[in-house]
mmCIF file with all atom_site columns, C-alpha atoms in Angstrom:
data_model
loop_
_atom_site.group_PDB
_atom_site.id
_atom_site.type_symbol
_atom_site.label_atom_id
_atom_site.label_alt_id
_atom_site.label_comp_id
_atom_site.label_asym_id
_atom_site.label_entity_id
_atom_site.label_seq_id
_atom_site.pdbx_PDB_ins_code
_atom_site.Cartn_x
_atom_site.Cartn_y
_atom_site.Cartn_z
_atom_site.occupancy
_atom_site.B_iso_or_equiv
_atom_site.pdbx_formal_charge
_atom_site.auth_seq_id
_atom_site.auth_comp_id
_atom_site.auth_asym_id
_atom_site.auth_atom_id
_atom_site.pdbx_PDB_model_num
ATOM 1   C CA . UNK A 1 1   ? 125.503 137.774 105.370 1.00 45.00 ? 1   UNK A CA 1
ATOM 2   C CA . UNK A 1 2   ? 123.916 134.045 105.884 1.00 44.00 ? 2   UNK A CA 1
ATOM 3   C CA . UNK A 1 3   ? 125.231 131.536 102.983 1.00 47.00 ? 3   UNK A CA 1
ATOM 4   C CA . UNK A 1 4   ? 122.420 129.331 101.469 1.00 49.00 ? 4   UNK A CA 1
ATOM 5   C CA . UNK A 1 5   ? 123.065 125.489 102.089 1.00 49.00 ? 5   UNK A CA 1
ATOM 6   C CA . UNK A 1 6   ? 123.666 123.482 99.179  1.00 50.00 ? 6   UNK A CA 1
ATOM 7   C CA . UNK A 1 7   ? 123.128 119.904 98.147  1.00 51.00 ? 7   UNK A CA 1
ATOM 8   C CA . UNK A 1 8   ? 125.646 117.715 96.689  1.00 50.00 ? 8   UNK A CA 1
ATOM 9   C CA . UNK A 1 9   ? 124.487 118.766 93.377  1.00 51.00 ? 9   UNK A CA 1
ATOM 10  C CA . UNK A 1 10  ? 125.422 122.581 94.296  1.00 50.00 ? 10  UNK A CA 1
ATOM 11  C CA . UNK A 1 11  ? 121.720 123.491 94.213  1.00 49.00 ? 11  UNK A CA 1
ATOM 12  C CA . UNK A 1 12  ? 120.018 125.722 97.098  1.00 47.00 ? 12  UNK A CA 1
ATOM 13  C CA . UNK A 1 13  ? 118.371 123.538 99.336  1.00 47.00 ? 13  UNK A CA 1
ATOM 14  C CA . UNK A 1 14  ? 115.391 124.452 101.806 1.00 46.00 ? 14  UNK A CA 1
ATOM 15  C CA . UNK A 1 15  ? 116.175 125.784 105.111 1.00 42.00 ? 15  UNK A CA 1
ATOM 16  C CA . UNK A 1 16  ? 113.994 125.096 108.273 1.00 43.00 ? 16  UNK A CA 1
ATOM 17  C CA . UNK A 1 17  ? 111.443 127.661 107.064 1.00 44.00 ? 17  UNK A CA 1
ATOM 18  C CA . UNK A 1 18  ? 111.413 125.766 103.732 1.00 46.00 ? 18  UNK A CA 1
ATOM 19  C CA . UNK A 1 19  ? 112.628 128.672 101.877 1.00 47.00 ? 19  UNK A CA 1
ATOM 20  C CA . UNK A 1 20  ? 114.732 128.502 98.831  1.00 44.00 ? 20  UNK A CA 1
ATOM 21  C CA . UNK A 1 21  ? 116.671 130.928 96.610  1.00 41.00 ? 21  UNK A CA 1
ATOM 22  C CA . UNK A 1 22  ? 114.211 133.019 94.936  1.00 45.00 ? 22  UNK A CA 1
ATOM 23  C CA . UNK A 1 23  ? 115.301 132.165 91.372  1.00 45.00 ? 23  UNK A CA 1
ATOM 24  C CA . UNK A 1 24  ? 116.055 128.360 91.972  1.00 59.00 ? 24  UNK A CA 1
ATOM 25  C CA . UNK A 1 25  ? 114.436 126.405 89.173  1.00 84.00 ? 25  UNK A CA 1
ATOM 26  C CA . UNK A 1 26  ? 114.952 122.974 91.075  1.00 74.00 ? 26  UNK A CA 1
ATOM 27  C CA . UNK A 1 27  ? 113.815 121.494 94.397  1.00 80.00 ? 27  UNK A CA 1
ATOM 28  C CA . UNK A 1 28  ? 116.518 119.350 95.890  1.00 87.00 ? 28  UNK A CA 1
ATOM 29  C CA . UNK A 1 29  ? 115.439 117.044 98.683  1.00 89.00 ? 29  UNK A CA 1
ATOM 30  C CA . UNK A 1 30  ? 118.305 115.582 100.535 1.00 95.00 ? 30  UNK A CA 1
ATOM 31  C CA . UNK A 1 31  ? 118.824 113.240 103.470 1.00 96.00 ? 31  UNK A CA 1
ATOM 32  C CA . UNK A 1 32  ? 121.783 111.435 105.104 1.00 97.00 ? 32  UNK A CA 1
ATOM 33  C CA . UNK A 1 33  ? 122.761 108.813 107.578 1.00 97.00 ? 33  UNK A CA 1
ATOM 34  C CA . UNK A 1 34  ? 125.671 107.182 108.910 1.00 97.00 ? 34  UNK A CA 1
ATOM 35  C CA . UNK A 1 35  ? 125.731 103.484 108.043 1.00 97.00 ? 35  UNK A CA 1
ATOM 36  C CA . UNK A 1 36  ? 127.712 101.190 110.089 1.00 95.00 ? 36  UNK A CA 1
ATOM 37  C CA . UNK A 1 37  ? 129.420 99.477  107.118 1.00 96.00 ? 37  UNK A CA 1
ATOM 38  C CA . UNK A 1 38  ? 132.120 100.066 104.542 1.00 95.00 ? 38  UNK A CA 1
ATOM 39  C CA . UNK A 1 39  ? 131.368 101.817 101.380 1.00 96.00 ? 39  UNK A CA 1
ATOM 40  C CA . UNK A 1 40  ? 132.107 98.368  99.357  1.00 95.00 ? 40  UNK A CA 1
ATOM 41  C CA . UNK A 1 41  ? 129.091 96.671  101.318 1.00 96.00 ? 41  UNK A CA 1
ATOM 42  C CA . UNK A 1 42  ? 126.669 99.620  100.467 1.00 98.00 ? 42  UNK A CA 1
ATOM 43  C CA . UNK A 1 43  ? 127.514 100.267 96.757  1.00 97.00 ? 43  UNK A CA 1
ATOM 44  C CA . UNK A 1 44  ? 126.264 96.764  95.276  1.00 97.00 ? 44  UNK A CA 1
ATOM 45  C CA . UNK A 1 45  ? 122.844 97.659  96.916  1.00 98.00 ? 45  UNK A CA 1
ATOM 46  C CA . UNK A 1 46  ? 122.734 100.927 94.987  1.00 98.00 ? 46  UNK A CA 1
ATOM 47  C CA . UNK A 1 47  ? 124.384 99.873  91.702  1.00 98.00 ? 47  UNK A CA 1
ATOM 48  C CA . UNK A 1 48  ? 122.127 96.668  91.052  1.00 98.00 ? 48  UNK A CA 1
ATOM 49  C CA . UNK A 1 49  ? 118.666 97.941  90.822  1.00 97.00 ? 49  UNK A CA 1
ATOM 50  C CA . UNK A 1 50  ? 117.353 94.309  91.442  1.00 97.00 ? 50  UNK A CA 1
ATOM 51  C CA . UNK A 1 51  ? 118.996 94.997  95.003  1.00 97.00 ? 51  UNK A CA 1
ATOM 52  C CA . UNK A 1 52  ? 116.536 98.041  95.619  1.00 96.00 ? 52  UNK A CA 1
ATOM 53  C CA . UNK A 1 53  ? 113.945 95.087  96.699  1.00 95.00 ? 53  UNK A CA 1
ATOM 54  C CA . UNK A 1 54  ? 115.846 94.563  99.878  1.00 96.00 ? 54  UNK A CA 1
ATOM 55  C CA . UNK A 1 55  ? 115.800 98.094  101.055 1.00 97.00 ? 55  UNK A CA 1
ATOM 56  C CA . UNK A 1 56  ? 113.694 100.913 98.831  1.00 94.00 ? 56  UNK A CA 1
ATOM 57  C CA . UNK A 1 57  ? 111.306 102.775 101.027 1.00 93.00 ? 57  UNK A CA 1
ATOM 58  C CA . UNK A 1 58  ? 108.768 102.478 97.750  1.00 88.00 ? 58  UNK A CA 1
ATOM 59  C CA . UNK A 1 59  ? 108.938 98.396  98.194  1.00 88.00 ? 59  UNK A CA 1
ATOM 60  C CA . UNK A 1 60  ? 105.300 97.138  99.311  1.00 87.00 ? 60  UNK A CA 1
ATOM 61  C CA . UNK A 1 61  ? 103.399 99.749  97.656  1.00 88.00 ? 61  UNK A CA 1
ATOM 62  C CA . UNK A 1 62  ? 101.857 97.396  95.320  1.00 92.00 ? 62  UNK A CA 1
ATOM 63  C CA . UNK A 1 63  ? 102.522 93.631  95.564  1.00 91.00 ? 63  UNK A CA 1
ATOM 64  C CA . UNK A 1 64  ? 101.570 92.998  92.152  1.00 93.00 ? 64  UNK A CA 1
ATOM 65  C CA . UNK A 1 65  ? 103.864 95.617  91.003  1.00 92.00 ? 65  UNK A CA 1
ATOM 66  C CA . UNK A 1 66  ? 105.729 94.894  87.218  1.00 95.00 ? 66  UNK A CA 1
ATOM 67  C CA . UNK A 1 67  ? 109.191 95.185  87.231  1.00 95.00 ? 67  UNK A CA 1
ATOM 68  C CA . UNK A 1 68  ? 111.517 95.009  84.160  1.00 96.00 ? 68  UNK A CA 1
ATOM 69  C CA . UNK A 1 69  ? 115.420 95.109  84.169  1.00 97.00 ? 69  UNK A CA 1
ATOM 70  C CA . UNK A 1 70  ? 117.411 96.069  81.030  1.00 98.00 ? 70  UNK A CA 1
ATOM 71  C CA . UNK A 1 71  ? 120.867 96.756  80.260  1.00 97.00 ? 71  UNK A CA 1
ATOM 72  C CA . UNK A 1 72  ? 124.072 95.490  82.501  1.00 98.00 ? 72  UNK A CA 1
ATOM 73  C CA . UNK A 1 73  ? 123.268 94.032  85.881  1.00 97.00 ? 73  UNK A CA 1
ATOM 74  C CA . UNK A 1 74  ? 125.072 96.881  87.643  1.00 97.00 ? 74  UNK A CA 1
ATOM 75  C CA . UNK A 1 75  ? 126.549 100.256 87.171  1.00 97.00 ? 75  UNK A CA 1
ATOM 76  C CA . UNK A 1 76  ? 125.855 102.738 84.542  1.00 98.00 ? 76  UNK A CA 1
ATOM 77  C CA . UNK A 1 77  ? 123.128 101.841 81.757  1.00 98.00 ? 77  UNK A CA 1
ATOM 78  C CA . UNK A 1 78  ? 121.388 99.232  84.446  1.00 98.00 ? 78  UNK A CA 1
ATOM 79  C CA . UNK A 1 79  ? 117.699 100.406 83.933  1.00 98.00 ? 79  UNK A CA 1
ATOM 80  C CA . UNK A 1 80  ? 114.819 99.524  85.905  1.00 97.00 ? 80  UNK A CA 1
ATOM 81  C CA . UNK A 1 81  ? 111.444 99.861  84.674  1.00 96.00 ? 81  UNK A CA 1
ATOM 82  C CA . UNK A 1 82  ? 108.023 99.653  86.927  1.00 95.00 ? 82  UNK A CA 1
ATOM 83  C CA . UNK A 1 83  ? 104.120 99.958  86.410  1.00 93.00 ? 83  UNK A CA 1
ATOM 84  C CA . UNK A 1 84  ? 101.800 99.179  89.398  1.00 88.00 ? 84  UNK A CA 1
ATOM 85  C CA . UNK A 1 85  ? 98.955  100.677 91.385  1.00 90.00 ? 85  UNK A CA 1
ATOM 86  C CA . UNK A 1 86  ? 97.934  104.346 91.998  1.00 87.00 ? 86  UNK A CA 1
ATOM 87  C CA . UNK A 1 87  ? 100.345 104.300 95.132  1.00 88.00 ? 87  UNK A CA 1
ATOM 88  C CA . UNK A 1 88  ? 103.533 102.901 93.088  1.00 89.00 ? 88  UNK A CA 1
ATOM 89  C CA . UNK A 1 89  ? 102.684 104.717 89.662  1.00 90.00 ? 89  UNK A CA 1
ATOM 90  C CA . UNK A 1 90  ? 104.908 103.845 86.757  1.00 92.00 ? 90  UNK A CA 1
ATOM 91  C CA . UNK A 1 91  ? 108.389 105.032 85.550  1.00 94.00 ? 91  UNK A CA 1
ATOM 92  C CA . UNK A 1 92  ? 111.881 104.358 85.139  1.00 96.00 ? 92  UNK A CA 1
ATOM 93  C CA . UNK A 1 93  ? 115.359 104.609 86.831  1.00 97.00 ? 93  UNK A CA 1
ATOM 94  C CA . UNK A 1 94  ? 118.505 104.499 85.140  1.00 98.00 ? 94  UNK A CA 1
ATOM 95  C CA . UNK A 1 95  ? 122.163 104.492 86.513  1.00 98.00 ? 95  UNK A CA 1
ATOM 96  C CA . UNK A 1 96  ? 124.033 107.076 84.567  1.00 98.00 ? 96  UNK A CA 1
ATOM 97  C CA . UNK A 1 97  ? 127.347 107.149 86.422  1.00 98.00 ? 97  UNK A CA 1
ATOM 98  C CA . UNK A 1 98  ? 128.914 105.000 89.255  1.00 98.00 ? 98  UNK A CA 1
ATOM 99  C CA . UNK A 1 99  ? 131.972 104.970 91.335  1.00 97.00 ? 99  UNK A CA 1
ATOM 100 C CA . UNK A 1 100 ? 133.560 103.891 94.438  1.00 95.00 ? 100 UNK A CA 1
ATOM 101 C CA . UNK A 1 101 ? 132.020 106.890 96.289  1.00 96.00 ? 101 UNK A CA 1
ATOM 102 C CA . UNK A 1 102 ? 128.902 107.968 94.345  1.00 97.00 ? 102 UNK A CA 1
ATOM 103 C CA . UNK A 1 103 ? 126.092 106.630 92.099  1.00 98.00 ? 103 UNK A CA 1
ATOM 104 C CA . UNK A 1 104 ? 123.964 109.016 89.811  1.00 98.00 ? 104 UNK A CA 1
ATOM 105 C CA . UNK A 1 105 ? 120.587 107.813 88.675  1.00 97.00 ? 105 UNK A CA 1
ATOM 106 C CA . UNK A 1 106 ? 118.140 109.555 86.260  1.00 97.00 ? 106 UNK A CA 1
ATOM 107 C CA . UNK A 1 107 ? 114.471 109.014 87.575  1.00 95.00 ? 107 UNK A CA 1
ATOM 108 C CA . UNK A 1 108 ? 111.316 109.481 85.648  1.00 94.00 ? 108 UNK A CA 1
ATOM 109 C CA . UNK A 1 109 ? 107.790 109.161 86.583  1.00 89.00 ? 109 UNK A CA 1
ATOM 110 C CA . UNK A 1 110 ? 105.281 108.432 83.769  1.00 90.00 ? 110 UNK A CA 1
ATOM 111 C CA . UNK A 1 111 ? 102.174 107.951 85.988  1.00 86.00 ? 111 UNK A CA 1
ATOM 112 C CA . UNK A 1 112 ? 100.370 109.129 88.161  1.00 80.00 ? 112 UNK A CA 1
ATOM 113 C CA . UNK A 1 113 ? 102.136 112.332 86.594  1.00 75.00 ? 113 UNK A CA 1
ATOM 114 C CA . UNK A 1 114 ? 105.195 113.095 84.424  1.00 82.00 ? 114 UNK A CA 1
ATOM 115 C CA . UNK A 1 115 ? 108.334 114.022 86.538  1.00 82.00 ? 115 UNK A CA 1
ATOM 116 C CA . UNK A 1 116 ? 112.167 113.832 85.938  1.00 90.00 ? 116 UNK A CA 1
ATOM 117 C CA . UNK A 1 117 ? 114.630 114.019 88.859  1.00 92.00 ? 117 UNK A CA 1
ATOM 118 C CA . UNK A 1 118 ? 118.213 113.434 89.172  1.00 96.00 ? 118 UNK A CA 1
ATOM 119 C CA . UNK A 1 119 ? 119.222 111.314 92.083  1.00 97.00 ? 119 UNK A CA 1
ATOM 120 C CA . UNK A 1 120 ? 122.449 111.086 93.670  1.00 98.00 ? 120 UNK A CA 1
ATOM 121 C CA . UNK A 1 121 ? 123.951 109.035 96.463  1.00 98.00 ? 121 UNK A CA 1
ATOM 122 C CA . UNK A 1 122 ? 127.436 110.014 97.959  1.00 98.00 ? 122 UNK A CA 1
ATOM 123 C CA . UNK A 1 123 ? 129.432 107.788 100.199 1.00 98.00 ? 123 UNK A CA 1
ATOM 124 C CA . UNK A 1 124 ? 131.854 109.205 102.737 1.00 97.00 ? 124 UNK A CA 1
ATOM 125 C CA . UNK A 1 125 ? 133.947 106.614 104.671 1.00 96.00 ? 125 UNK A CA 1
ATOM 126 C CA . UNK A 1 126 ? 134.016 107.754 108.472 1.00 91.00 ? 126 UNK A CA 1
ATOM 127 C CA . UNK A 1 127 ? 135.286 106.274 111.692 1.00 92.00 ? 127 UNK A CA 1
ATOM 128 C CA . UNK A 1 128 ? 131.456 105.355 112.556 1.00 91.00 ? 128 UNK A CA 1
ATOM 129 C CA . UNK A 1 129 ? 131.117 103.624 109.120 1.00 95.00 ? 129 UNK A CA 1
ATOM 130 C CA . UNK A 1 130 ? 129.738 105.479 105.738 1.00 97.00 ? 130 UNK A CA 1
ATOM 131 C CA . UNK A 1 131 ? 127.934 108.630 105.648 1.00 97.00 ? 131 UNK A CA 1
ATOM 132 C CA . UNK A 1 132 ? 125.512 108.130 102.960 1.00 98.00 ? 132 UNK A CA 1
ATOM 133 C CA . UNK A 1 133 ? 123.882 111.455 101.444 1.00 98.00 ? 133 UNK A CA 1
ATOM 134 C CA . UNK A 1 134 ? 120.661 110.691 99.402  1.00 97.00 ? 134 UNK A CA 1
ATOM 135 C CA . UNK A 1 135 ? 119.858 113.683 97.172  1.00 96.00 ? 135 UNK A CA 1
ATOM 136 C CA . UNK A 1 136 ? 116.916 114.047 94.889  1.00 93.00 ? 136 UNK A CA 1
ATOM 137 C CA . UNK A 1 137 ? 116.746 116.961 92.410  1.00 92.00 ? 137 UNK A CA 1
ATOM 138 C CA . UNK A 1 138 ? 113.510 118.078 90.707  1.00 81.00 ? 138 UNK A CA 1
ATOM 139 C CA . UNK A 1 139 ? 112.975 121.012 88.242  1.00 75.00 ? 139 UNK A CA 1
ATOM 140 C CA . UNK A 1 140 ? 110.284 123.072 89.576  1.00 68.00 ? 140 UNK A CA 1
ATOM 141 C CA . UNK A 1 141 ? 107.212 122.570 87.293  1.00 62.00 ? 141 UNK A CA 1
ATOM 142 C CA . UNK A 1 142 ? 103.721 123.750 87.188  1.00 56.00 ? 142 UNK A CA 1
ATOM 143 C CA . UNK A 1 143 ? 102.963 120.035 88.805  1.00 59.00 ? 143 UNK A CA 1
ATOM 144 C CA . UNK A 1 144 ? 105.383 120.191 91.429  1.00 59.00 ? 144 UNK A CA 1
ATOM 145 C CA . UNK A 1 145 ? 104.365 123.925 92.493  1.00 57.00 ? 145 UNK A CA 1
ATOM 146 C CA . UNK A 1 146 ? 100.671 122.788 92.187  1.00 57.00 ? 146 UNK A CA 1
ATOM 147 C CA . UNK A 1 147 ? 101.565 119.751 94.672  1.00 59.00 ? 147 UNK A CA 1
ATOM 148 C CA . UNK A 1 148 ? 103.535 122.219 96.843  1.00 58.00 ? 148 UNK A CA 1
ATOM 149 C CA . UNK A 1 149 ? 100.342 124.015 97.474  1.00 56.00 ? 149 UNK A CA 1
ATOM 150 C CA . UNK A 1 150 ? 98.637  120.842 98.869  1.00 59.00 ? 150 UNK A CA 1
ATOM 151 C CA . UNK A 1 151 ? 101.463 119.089 100.490 1.00 59.00 ? 151 UNK A CA 1
ATOM 152 C CA . UNK A 1 152 ? 104.862 119.533 101.591 1.00 58.00 ? 152 UNK A CA 1
ATOM 153 C CA . UNK A 1 153 ? 106.800 117.522 99.234  1.00 67.00 ? 153 UNK A CA 1
ATOM 154 C CA . UNK A 1 154 ? 110.215 118.207 100.947 1.00 70.00 ? 154 UNK A CA 1
ATOM 155 C CA . UNK A 1 155 ? 108.748 116.702 104.263 1.00 79.00 ? 155 UNK A CA 1
ATOM 156 C CA . UNK A 1 156 ? 106.881 113.514 102.272 1.00 74.00 ? 156 UNK A CA 1
ATOM 157 C CA . UNK A 1 157 ? 109.662 112.474 100.227 1.00 83.00 ? 157 UNK A CA 1
ATOM 158 C CA . UNK A 1 158 ? 112.221 113.390 102.956 1.00 89.00 ? 158 UNK A CA 1
ATOM 159 C CA . UNK A 1 159 ? 110.343 110.823 105.164 1.00 93.00 ? 159 UNK A CA 1
ATOM 160 C CA . UNK A 1 160 ? 110.648 108.316 102.562 1.00 92.00 ? 160 UNK A CA 1
ATOM 161 C CA . UNK A 1 161 ? 114.419 108.938 102.134 1.00 94.00 ? 161 UNK A CA 1
ATOM 162 C CA . UNK A 1 162 ? 114.917 108.598 105.804 1.00 96.00 ? 162 UNK A CA 1
ATOM 163 C CA . UNK A 1 163 ? 113.031 105.330 105.599 1.00 96.00 ? 163 UNK A CA 1
ATOM 164 C CA . UNK A 1 164 ? 115.290 104.006 102.888 1.00 96.00 ? 164 UNK A CA 1
ATOM 165 C CA . UNK A 1 165 ? 118.449 105.104 104.328 1.00 97.00 ? 165 UNK A CA 1
ATOM 166 C CA . UNK A 1 166 ? 117.343 103.024 107.566 1.00 97.00 ? 166 UNK A CA 1
ATOM 167 C CA . UNK A 1 167 ? 116.365 100.081 105.483 1.00 97.00 ? 167 UNK A CA 1
ATOM 168 C CA . UNK A 1 168 ? 119.783 100.289 103.762 1.00 98.00 ? 168 UNK A CA 1
ATOM 169 C CA . UNK A 1 169 ? 121.528 100.144 106.884 1.00 96.00 ? 169 UNK A CA 1
ATOM 170 C CA . UNK A 1 170 ? 119.935 97.043  107.579 1.00 96.00 ? 170 UNK A CA 1
ATOM 171 C CA . UNK A 1 171 ? 120.676 95.582  104.018 1.00 97.00 ? 171 UNK A CA 1
ATOM 172 C CA . UNK A 1 172 ? 124.065 96.592  104.349 1.00 97.00 ? 172 UNK A CA 1
ATOM 173 C CA . UNK A 1 173 ? 124.533 94.950  107.673 1.00 92.00 ? 173 UNK A CA 1
ATOM 174 C CA . UNK A 1 174 ? 122.885 91.644  106.347 1.00 91.00 ? 174 UNK A CA 1
ATOM 175 C CA . UNK A 1 175 ? 125.160 91.469  103.258 1.00 80.00 ? 175 UNK A CA 1
#
C-alpha cells in the first residue's frame, strides 16, 4: 500500500495528480530549495518581516502598498500589516515561533477574501548549503473550494513559493 506524502506539518499533501487524502480539512502547498548559505544568514531574512521586502515573491504587486510593523523587530510577536491594490490585497503576518531551524507564521488575508493560513519555514543544513522548505497550510473552506474550481491554487501559490525561494537565495548570498 502506498503511503500518503506529508508536509512538515504532518498533513497529507497533493500528489502529482493533485489528489489529497479524502478527509483532509487542509490544503498544504510546499516547496523546497537548497540555498547556498548557512542557516544563520537565511534566518534573519525570515524572522525580520521588514527584510521580506528583499525577497518576497509578492513584493512589487503594488508600488503604493501600505505597510505597518508592530511588536518586536524580529522573532515571535513581530507583526506585519499590509493594505494594497486588488493584486496585493490586505492582511497580516505574525511570527508565532522561531528557532535556529524553523519559523512559524500566522498569515491572515482580509481582502480580497478572508483566509487564514499557517506558514512554516524549515531550515536543514547540508553539504550544499541549507535546504529550506516553505509550507503553507490553509483550511479548506467554501471559498478555497470555489477558487479551486477555477484555478489550481497549488500550482499558482506553488509558483510564488518557488520564486520566493529563488529570491531568498539571492538575498542570503548578498547578506
